[in-house]
mmCIF file of C-alpha atoms in Angstrom:
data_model
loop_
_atom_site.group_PDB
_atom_site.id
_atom_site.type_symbol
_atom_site.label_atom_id
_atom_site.label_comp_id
_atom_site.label_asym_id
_atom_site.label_seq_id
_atom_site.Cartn_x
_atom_site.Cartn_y
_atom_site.Cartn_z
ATOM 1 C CA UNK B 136 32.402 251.181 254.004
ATOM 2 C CA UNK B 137 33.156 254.829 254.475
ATOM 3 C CA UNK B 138 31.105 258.348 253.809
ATOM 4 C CA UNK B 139 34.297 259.232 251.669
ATOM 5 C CA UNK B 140 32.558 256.283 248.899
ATOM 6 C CA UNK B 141 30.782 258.920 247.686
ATOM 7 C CA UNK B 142 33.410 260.665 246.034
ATOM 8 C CA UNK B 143 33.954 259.647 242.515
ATOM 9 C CA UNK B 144 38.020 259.337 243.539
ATOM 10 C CA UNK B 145 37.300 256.316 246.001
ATOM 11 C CA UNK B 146 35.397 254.861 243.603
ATOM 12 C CA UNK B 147 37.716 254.714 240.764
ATOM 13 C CA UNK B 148 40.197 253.177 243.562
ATOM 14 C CA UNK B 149 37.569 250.102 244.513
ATOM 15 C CA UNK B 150 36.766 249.059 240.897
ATOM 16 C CA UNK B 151 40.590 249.240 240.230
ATOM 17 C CA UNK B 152 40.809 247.078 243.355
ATOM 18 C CA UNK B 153 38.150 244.942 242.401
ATOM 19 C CA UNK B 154 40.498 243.126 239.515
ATOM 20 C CA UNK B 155 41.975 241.117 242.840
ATOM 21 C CA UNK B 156 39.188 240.122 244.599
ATOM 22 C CA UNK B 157 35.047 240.859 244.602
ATOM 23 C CA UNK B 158 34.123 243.548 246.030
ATOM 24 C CA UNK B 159 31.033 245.662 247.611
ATOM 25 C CA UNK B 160 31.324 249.392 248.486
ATOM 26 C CA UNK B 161 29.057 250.468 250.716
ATOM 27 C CA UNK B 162 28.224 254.873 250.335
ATOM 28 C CA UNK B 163 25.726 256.716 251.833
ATOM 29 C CA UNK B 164 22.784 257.435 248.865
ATOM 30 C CA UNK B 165 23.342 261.246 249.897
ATOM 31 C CA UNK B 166 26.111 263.235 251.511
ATOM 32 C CA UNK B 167 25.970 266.899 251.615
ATOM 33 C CA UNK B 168 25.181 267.778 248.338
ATOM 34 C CA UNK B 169 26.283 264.602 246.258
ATOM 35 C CA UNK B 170 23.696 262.140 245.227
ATOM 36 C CA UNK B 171 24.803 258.637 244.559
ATOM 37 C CA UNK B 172 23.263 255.532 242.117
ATOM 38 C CA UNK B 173 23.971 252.106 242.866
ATOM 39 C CA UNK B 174 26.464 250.281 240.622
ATOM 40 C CA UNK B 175 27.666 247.448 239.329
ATOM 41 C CA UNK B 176 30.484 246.380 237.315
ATOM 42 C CA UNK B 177 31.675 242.922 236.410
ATOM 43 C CA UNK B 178 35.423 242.822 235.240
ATOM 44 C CA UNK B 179 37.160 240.865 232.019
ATOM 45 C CA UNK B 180 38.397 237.992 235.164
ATOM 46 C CA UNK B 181 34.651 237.699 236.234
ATOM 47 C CA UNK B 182 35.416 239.796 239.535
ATOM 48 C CA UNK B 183 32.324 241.920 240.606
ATOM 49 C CA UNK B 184 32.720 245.573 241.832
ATOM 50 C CA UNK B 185 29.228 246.533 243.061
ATOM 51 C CA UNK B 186 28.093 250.231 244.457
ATOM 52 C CA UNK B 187 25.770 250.047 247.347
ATOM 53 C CA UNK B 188 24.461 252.923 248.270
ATOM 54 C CA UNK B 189 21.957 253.215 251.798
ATOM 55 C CA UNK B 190 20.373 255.402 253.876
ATOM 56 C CA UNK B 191 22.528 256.677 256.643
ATOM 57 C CA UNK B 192 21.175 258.478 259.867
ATOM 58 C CA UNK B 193 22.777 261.492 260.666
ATOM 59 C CA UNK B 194 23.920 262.332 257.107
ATOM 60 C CA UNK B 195 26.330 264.698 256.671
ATOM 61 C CA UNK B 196 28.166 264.387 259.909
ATOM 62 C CA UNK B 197 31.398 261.834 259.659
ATOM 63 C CA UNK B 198 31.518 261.093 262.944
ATOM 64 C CA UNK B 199 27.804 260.416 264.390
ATOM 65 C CA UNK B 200 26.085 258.713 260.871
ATOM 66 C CA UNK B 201 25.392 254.788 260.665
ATOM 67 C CA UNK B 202 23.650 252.900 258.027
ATOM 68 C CA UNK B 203 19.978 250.869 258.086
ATOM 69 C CA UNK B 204 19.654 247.480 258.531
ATOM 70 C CA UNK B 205 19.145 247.016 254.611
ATOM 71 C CA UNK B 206 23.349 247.712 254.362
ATOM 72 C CA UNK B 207 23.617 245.000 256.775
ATOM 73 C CA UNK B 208 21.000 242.784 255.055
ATOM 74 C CA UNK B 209 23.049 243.082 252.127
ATOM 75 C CA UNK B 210 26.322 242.796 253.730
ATOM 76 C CA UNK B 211 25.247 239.571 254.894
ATOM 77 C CA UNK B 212 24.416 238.576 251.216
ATOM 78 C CA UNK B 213 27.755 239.272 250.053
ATOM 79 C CA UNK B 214 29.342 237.124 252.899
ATOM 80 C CA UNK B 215 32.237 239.090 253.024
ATOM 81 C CA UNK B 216 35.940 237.803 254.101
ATOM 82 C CA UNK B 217 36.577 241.278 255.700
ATOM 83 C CA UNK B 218 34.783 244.350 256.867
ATOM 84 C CA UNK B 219 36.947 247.259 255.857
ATOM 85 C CA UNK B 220 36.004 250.337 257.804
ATOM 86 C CA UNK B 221 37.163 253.994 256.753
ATOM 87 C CA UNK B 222 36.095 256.308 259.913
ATOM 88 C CA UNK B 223 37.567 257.529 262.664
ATOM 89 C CA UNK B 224 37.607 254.935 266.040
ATOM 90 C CA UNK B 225 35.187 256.967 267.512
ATOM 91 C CA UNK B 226 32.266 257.054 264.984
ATOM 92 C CA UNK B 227 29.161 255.528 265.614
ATOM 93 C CA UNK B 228 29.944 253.403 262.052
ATOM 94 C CA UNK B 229 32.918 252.204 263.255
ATOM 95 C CA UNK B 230 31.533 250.681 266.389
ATOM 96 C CA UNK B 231 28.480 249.133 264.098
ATOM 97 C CA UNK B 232 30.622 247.421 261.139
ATOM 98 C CA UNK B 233 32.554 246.127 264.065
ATOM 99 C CA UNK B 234 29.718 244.265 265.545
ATOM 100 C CA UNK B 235 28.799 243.635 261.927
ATOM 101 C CA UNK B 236 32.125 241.754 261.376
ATOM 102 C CA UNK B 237 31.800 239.513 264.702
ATOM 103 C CA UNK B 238 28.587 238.516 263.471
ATOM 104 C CA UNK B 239 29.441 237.157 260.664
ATOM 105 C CA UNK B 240 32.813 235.962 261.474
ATOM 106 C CA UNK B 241 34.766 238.172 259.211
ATOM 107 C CA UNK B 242 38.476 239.889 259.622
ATOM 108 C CA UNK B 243 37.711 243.984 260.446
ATOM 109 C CA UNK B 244 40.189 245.935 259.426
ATOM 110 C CA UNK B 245 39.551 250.533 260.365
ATOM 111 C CA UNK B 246 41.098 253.070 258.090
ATOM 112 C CA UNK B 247 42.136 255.986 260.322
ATOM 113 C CA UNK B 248 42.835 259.803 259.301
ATOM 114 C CA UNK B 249 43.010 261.685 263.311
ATOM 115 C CA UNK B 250 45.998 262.837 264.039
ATOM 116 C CA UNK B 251 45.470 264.889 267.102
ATOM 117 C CA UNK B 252 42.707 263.404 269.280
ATOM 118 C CA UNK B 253 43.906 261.533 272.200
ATOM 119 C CA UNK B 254 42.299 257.955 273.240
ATOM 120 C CA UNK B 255 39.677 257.763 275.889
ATOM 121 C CA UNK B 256 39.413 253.995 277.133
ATOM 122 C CA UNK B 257 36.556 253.363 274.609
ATOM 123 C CA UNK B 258 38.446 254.158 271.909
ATOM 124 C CA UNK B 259 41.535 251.432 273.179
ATOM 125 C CA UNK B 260 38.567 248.568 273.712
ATOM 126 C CA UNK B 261 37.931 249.432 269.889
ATOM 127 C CA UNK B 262 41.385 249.124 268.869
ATOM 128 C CA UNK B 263 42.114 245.656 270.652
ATOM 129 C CA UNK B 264 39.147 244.704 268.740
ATOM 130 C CA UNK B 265 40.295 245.264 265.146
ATOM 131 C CA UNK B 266 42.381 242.759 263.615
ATOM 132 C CA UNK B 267 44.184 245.688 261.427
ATOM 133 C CA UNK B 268 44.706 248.940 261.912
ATOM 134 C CA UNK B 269 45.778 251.248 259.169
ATOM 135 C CA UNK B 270 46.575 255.092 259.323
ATOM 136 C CA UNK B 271 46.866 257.837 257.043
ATOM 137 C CA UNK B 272 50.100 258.967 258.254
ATOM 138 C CA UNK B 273 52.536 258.520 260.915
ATOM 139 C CA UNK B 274 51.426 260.800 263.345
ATOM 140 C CA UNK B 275 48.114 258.779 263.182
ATOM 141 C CA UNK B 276 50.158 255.647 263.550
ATOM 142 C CA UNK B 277 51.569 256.158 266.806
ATOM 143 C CA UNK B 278 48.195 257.766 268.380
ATOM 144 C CA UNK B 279 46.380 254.812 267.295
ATOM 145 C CA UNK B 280 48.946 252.150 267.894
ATOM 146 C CA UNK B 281 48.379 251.312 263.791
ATOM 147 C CA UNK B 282 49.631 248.300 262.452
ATOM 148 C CA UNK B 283 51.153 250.482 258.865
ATOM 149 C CA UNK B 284 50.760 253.881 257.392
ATOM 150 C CA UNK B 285 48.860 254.133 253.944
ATOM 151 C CA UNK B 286 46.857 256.306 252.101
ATOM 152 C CA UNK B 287 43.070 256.484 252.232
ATOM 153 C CA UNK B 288 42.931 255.519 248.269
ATOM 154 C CA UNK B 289 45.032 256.097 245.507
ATOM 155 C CA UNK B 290 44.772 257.888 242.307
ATOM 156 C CA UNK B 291 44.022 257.384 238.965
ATOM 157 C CA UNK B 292 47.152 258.808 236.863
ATOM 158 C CA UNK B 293 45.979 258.357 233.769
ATOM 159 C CA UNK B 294 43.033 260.447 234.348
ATOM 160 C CA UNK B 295 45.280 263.236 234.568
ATOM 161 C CA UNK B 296 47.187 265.065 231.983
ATOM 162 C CA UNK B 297 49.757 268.209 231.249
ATOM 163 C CA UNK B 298 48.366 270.423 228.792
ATOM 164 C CA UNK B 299 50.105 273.326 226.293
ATOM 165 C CA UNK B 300 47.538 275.657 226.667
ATOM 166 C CA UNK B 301 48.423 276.893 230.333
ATOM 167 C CA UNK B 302 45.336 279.176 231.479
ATOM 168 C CA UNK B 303 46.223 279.720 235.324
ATOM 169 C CA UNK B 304 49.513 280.672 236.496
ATOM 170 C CA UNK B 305 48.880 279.648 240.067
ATOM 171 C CA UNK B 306 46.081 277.625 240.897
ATOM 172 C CA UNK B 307 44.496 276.757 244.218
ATOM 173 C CA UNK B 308 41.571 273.387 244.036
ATOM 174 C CA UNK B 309 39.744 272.761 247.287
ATOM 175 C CA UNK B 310 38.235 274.057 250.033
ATOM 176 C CA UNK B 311 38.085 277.373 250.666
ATOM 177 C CA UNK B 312 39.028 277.425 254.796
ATOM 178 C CA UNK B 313 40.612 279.320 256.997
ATOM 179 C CA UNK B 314 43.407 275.988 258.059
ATOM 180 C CA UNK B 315 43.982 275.548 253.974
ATOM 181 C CA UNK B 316 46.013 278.771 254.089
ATOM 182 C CA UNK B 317 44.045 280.354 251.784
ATOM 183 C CA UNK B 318 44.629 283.954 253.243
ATOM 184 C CA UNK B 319 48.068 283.073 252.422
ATOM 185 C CA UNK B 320 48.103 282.398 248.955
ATOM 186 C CA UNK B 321 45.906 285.610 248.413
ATOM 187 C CA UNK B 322 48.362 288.017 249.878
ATOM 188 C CA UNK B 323 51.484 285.765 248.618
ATOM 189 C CA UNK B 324 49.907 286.290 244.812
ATOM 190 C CA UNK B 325 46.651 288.098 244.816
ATOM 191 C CA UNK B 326 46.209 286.871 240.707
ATOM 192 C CA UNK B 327 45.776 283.186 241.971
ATOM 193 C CA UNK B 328 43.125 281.402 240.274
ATOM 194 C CA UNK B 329 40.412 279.504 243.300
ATOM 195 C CA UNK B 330 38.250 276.613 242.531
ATOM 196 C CA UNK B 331 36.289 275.651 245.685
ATOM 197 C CA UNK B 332 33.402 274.154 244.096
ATOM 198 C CA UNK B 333 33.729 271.747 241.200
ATOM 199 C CA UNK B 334 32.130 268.295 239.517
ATOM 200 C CA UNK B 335 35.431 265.961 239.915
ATOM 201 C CA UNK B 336 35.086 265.070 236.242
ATOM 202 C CA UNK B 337 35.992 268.772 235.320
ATOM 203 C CA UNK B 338 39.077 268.620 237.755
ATOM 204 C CA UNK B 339 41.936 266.783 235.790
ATOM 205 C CA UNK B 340 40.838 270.073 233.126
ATOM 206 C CA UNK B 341 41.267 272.678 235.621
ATOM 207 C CA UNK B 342 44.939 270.657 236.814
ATOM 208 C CA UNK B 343 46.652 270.023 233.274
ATOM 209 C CA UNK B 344 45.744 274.177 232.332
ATOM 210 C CA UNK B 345 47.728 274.886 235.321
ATOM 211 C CA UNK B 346 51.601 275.997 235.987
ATOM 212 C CA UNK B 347 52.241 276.201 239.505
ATOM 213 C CA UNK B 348 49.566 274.414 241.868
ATOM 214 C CA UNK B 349 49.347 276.001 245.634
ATOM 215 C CA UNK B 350 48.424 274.337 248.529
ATOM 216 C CA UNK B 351 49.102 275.891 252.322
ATOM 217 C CA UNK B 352 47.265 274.101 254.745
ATOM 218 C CA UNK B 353 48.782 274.524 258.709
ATOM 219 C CA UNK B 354 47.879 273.111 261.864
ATOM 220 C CA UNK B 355 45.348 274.107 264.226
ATOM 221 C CA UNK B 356 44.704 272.731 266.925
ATOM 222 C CA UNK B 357 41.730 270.186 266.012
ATOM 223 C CA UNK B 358 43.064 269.424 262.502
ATOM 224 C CA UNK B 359 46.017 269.003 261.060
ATOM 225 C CA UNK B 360 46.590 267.780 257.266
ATOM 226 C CA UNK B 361 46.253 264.196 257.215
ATOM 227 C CA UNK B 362 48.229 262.934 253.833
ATOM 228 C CA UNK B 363 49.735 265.594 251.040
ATOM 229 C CA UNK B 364 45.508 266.073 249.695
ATOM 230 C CA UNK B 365 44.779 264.194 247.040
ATOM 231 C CA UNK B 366 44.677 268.131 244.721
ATOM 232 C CA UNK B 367 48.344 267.576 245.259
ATOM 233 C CA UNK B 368 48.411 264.373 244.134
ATOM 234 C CA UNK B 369 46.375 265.232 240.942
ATOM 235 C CA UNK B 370 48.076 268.414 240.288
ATOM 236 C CA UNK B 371 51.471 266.586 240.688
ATOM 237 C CA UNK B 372 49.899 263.863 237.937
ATOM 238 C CA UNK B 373 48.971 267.166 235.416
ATOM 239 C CA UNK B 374 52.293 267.957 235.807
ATOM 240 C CA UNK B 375 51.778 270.943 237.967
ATOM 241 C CA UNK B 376 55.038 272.484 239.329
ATOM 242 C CA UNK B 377 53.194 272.063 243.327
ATOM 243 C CA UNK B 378 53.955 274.022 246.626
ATOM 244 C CA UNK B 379 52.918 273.072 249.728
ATOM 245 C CA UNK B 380 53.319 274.253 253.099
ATOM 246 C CA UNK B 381 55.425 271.483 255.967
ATOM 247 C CA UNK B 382 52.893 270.133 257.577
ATOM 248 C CA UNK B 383 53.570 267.281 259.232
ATOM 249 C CA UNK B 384 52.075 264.775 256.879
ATOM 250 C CA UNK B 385 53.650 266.636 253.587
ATOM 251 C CA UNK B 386 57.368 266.360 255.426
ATOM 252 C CA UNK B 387 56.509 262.688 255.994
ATOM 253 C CA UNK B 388 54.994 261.636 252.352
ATOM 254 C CA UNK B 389 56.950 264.312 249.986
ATOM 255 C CA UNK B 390 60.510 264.141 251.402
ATOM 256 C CA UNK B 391 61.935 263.328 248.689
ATOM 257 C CA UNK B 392 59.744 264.332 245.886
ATOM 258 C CA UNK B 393 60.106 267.172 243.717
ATOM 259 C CA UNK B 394 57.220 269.573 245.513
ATOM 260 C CA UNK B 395 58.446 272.447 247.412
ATOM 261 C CA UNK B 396 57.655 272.746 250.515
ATOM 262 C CA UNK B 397 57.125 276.607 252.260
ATOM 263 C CA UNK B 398 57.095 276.245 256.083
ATOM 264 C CA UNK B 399 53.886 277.373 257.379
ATOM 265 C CA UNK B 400 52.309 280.497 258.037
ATOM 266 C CA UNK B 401 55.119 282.252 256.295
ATOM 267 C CA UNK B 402 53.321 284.781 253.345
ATOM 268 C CA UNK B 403 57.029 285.853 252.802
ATOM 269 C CA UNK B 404 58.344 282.967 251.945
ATOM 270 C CA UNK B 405 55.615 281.613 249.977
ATOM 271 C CA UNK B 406 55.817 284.840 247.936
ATOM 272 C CA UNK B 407 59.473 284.320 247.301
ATOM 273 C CA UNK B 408 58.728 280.426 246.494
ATOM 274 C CA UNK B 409 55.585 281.278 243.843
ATOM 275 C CA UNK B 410 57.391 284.346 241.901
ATOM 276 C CA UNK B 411 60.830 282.581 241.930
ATOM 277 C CA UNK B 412 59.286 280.033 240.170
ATOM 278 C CA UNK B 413 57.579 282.164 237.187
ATOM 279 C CA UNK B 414 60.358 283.573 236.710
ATOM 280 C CA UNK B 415 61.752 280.728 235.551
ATOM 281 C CA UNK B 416 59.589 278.590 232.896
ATOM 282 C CA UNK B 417 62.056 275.771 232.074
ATOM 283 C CA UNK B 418 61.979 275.678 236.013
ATOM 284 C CA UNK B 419 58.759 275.342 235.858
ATOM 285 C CA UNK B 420 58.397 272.006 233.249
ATOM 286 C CA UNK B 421 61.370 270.313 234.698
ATOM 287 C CA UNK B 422 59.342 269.960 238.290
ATOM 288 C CA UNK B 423 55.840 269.178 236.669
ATOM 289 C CA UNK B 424 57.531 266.796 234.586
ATOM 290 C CA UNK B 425 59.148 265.274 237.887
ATOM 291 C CA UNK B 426 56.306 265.749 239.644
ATOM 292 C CA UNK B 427 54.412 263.314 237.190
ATOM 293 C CA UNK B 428 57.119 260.696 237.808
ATOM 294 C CA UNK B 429 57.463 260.774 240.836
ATOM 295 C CA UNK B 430 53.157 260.497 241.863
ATOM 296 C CA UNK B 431 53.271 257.390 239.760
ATOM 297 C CA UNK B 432 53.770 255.170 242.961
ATOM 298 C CA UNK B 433 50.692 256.613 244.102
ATOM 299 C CA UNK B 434 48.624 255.289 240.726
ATOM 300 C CA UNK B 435 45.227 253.322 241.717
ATOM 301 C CA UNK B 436 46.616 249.478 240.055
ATOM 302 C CA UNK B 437 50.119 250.264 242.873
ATOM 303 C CA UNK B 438 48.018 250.858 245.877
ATOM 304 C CA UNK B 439 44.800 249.000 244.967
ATOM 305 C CA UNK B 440 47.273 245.770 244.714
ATOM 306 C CA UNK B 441 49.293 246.462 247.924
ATOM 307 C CA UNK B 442 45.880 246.705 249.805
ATOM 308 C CA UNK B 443 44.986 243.329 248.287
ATOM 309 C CA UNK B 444 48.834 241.734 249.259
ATOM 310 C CA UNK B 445 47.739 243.045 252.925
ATOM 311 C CA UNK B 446 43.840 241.835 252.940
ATOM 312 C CA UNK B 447 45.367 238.349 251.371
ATOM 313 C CA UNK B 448 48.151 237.795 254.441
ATOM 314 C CA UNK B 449 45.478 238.665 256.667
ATOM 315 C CA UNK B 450 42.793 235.771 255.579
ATOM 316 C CA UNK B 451 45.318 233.729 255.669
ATOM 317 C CA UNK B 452 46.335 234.172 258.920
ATOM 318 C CA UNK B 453 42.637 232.819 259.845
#
């Protein structure tokens, strides 16, 4: 369950993950401006992936929205073996699928992103309670006490291709906010293309027309980057060459990938990083092409199967 299922990115991750095991994902019918159908999809092994979409109260805010009884109804139905929560420990949702798991005797298992909050003794009750913890990065980890570090969902790499026909030198994808540096990248090179509003089936377009993909983000202090963004991660699979600023999370996941990584804050540097590189085209196709490689481990069949390999160990731990 998470207000993230509406995305069309989490669920291309569940019906990959739904060749292990059976599997119902639970998204609010609206969010924002997304509408969402129910769905269901049986695969060539006989496993079900089924869409349930429900009202939510509170829509729109990830923090204070639960869903109706009729998600629980149909929870029940499905008789599941765990309750897998994406929210943050303090959401009303969390607290409810907890309760939701007791009552039926299932495992619960919370997906965490904060990386900055501290823990009120609420919050630690919660935690004590949940037989898994996992955490989008490390610095989530050791707030939360987390039991591993994974991201929220993975993506689909074949969805996304390099192209010949390269229409945007630099390319920003995502929201346009003050903490995603976007300031930045407009005085660093004022020609960069933005996209801050797009259907996610036009994205892996936008990407593979791209030859350098920008992304800045820096720390305030009530958010910080919580993974490398999953633009990154798409960009990197078009075979973008990709900058990105140091946060925290980008030292910690792309250490040793091919991205380069501008400290934050720094227009001079990022500057020196952007026209360096179009300067140099072969630079430019040997790093997308690594890039590609190296985003691979990140693919939806890797990470939906190493979710499973954890869900399994923990049912049998019953």
């Amino acid at each position: 369950m998470s207000h993230s299922n509406c995305a069309k990115r989490q669920q291309e991750f569940w019906k990959s993950f739904s060749k292990y095991a059976d599997v119902l994902v639970v998204s609010p019918m609206k969010w924002g401006n997304k509408e969402v159908k129910d769905e269901l999809f049986t695969q060539p092994n006989g496993n079900i992936y089924r869409l349930l979409t429900g009202k939510c109260y509170n829509e729109g805010d990830m923090n204070s929205y639960y869903f109706d009884n009729f998600v629980y109804n149909e929870i029940c139905n499905f008789n599941p073996d765990i309750i897998y929560q994406q929210n943050e420990v303090y959401s009303n949702q969390a607290f409810l699928s907890q309760s939701w798991a007791k009552s039926l005797g299932a495992k619960y298992v919370l997906f965490c992103w904060e990386n900055i909050r501290q823990l009120n003794d609420r919050d630690k009750k919660f935690l004590e309670n949940c037989d898994l913890v996992i955490c989008g990065s490390e610095d989530s980890r050791v707030l939360y006490k987390g039991n591993l570090v994974l991201p929220q969902v993975g993506i689909d790499t074949n969805k996304f291709k390099s192209s010949e026909e390269k229409r945007y030198d630099v390319l920003y994808l995502g929201r346009y906010a003050p903490e995603k540096g976007v300031a930045y990248i407009k005085a660093a090179y004022p020609d960069t293309t933005f996209i801050c509003s797009a259907d996610y089936e036009y994205v892996p377009e936008a990407l593979s027309k791209a030859k350098i993909f920008v992304s800045y983000p820096f720390d305030i202090s009530q958010w910080k980057e919580q993974w490398i963004s999953y633009s990154v991660a798409e960009a990197m699979a078009s075979g973008c060459a990709v900058i990105m600023s140091d946060t925290s999370s980008a030292k910690e996941y792309l250490k040793d990938s091919p991205v380069i990584l501008v400290p934050m804050q720094r227009e001079d540097l990022l500057k020196e990083a952007i026209y360096t590189l179009l300067q140099n085209d072969e630079e430019i196709k040997a790093r997308g092409k690594a890039c590609r490689e190296w985003v691979k481990q990140f693919d939806n069949d890797i990470m939906s199967k190493k979710l499973y390999e954890i869900f399994k160990v923990l049912i049998n731990d019953r």
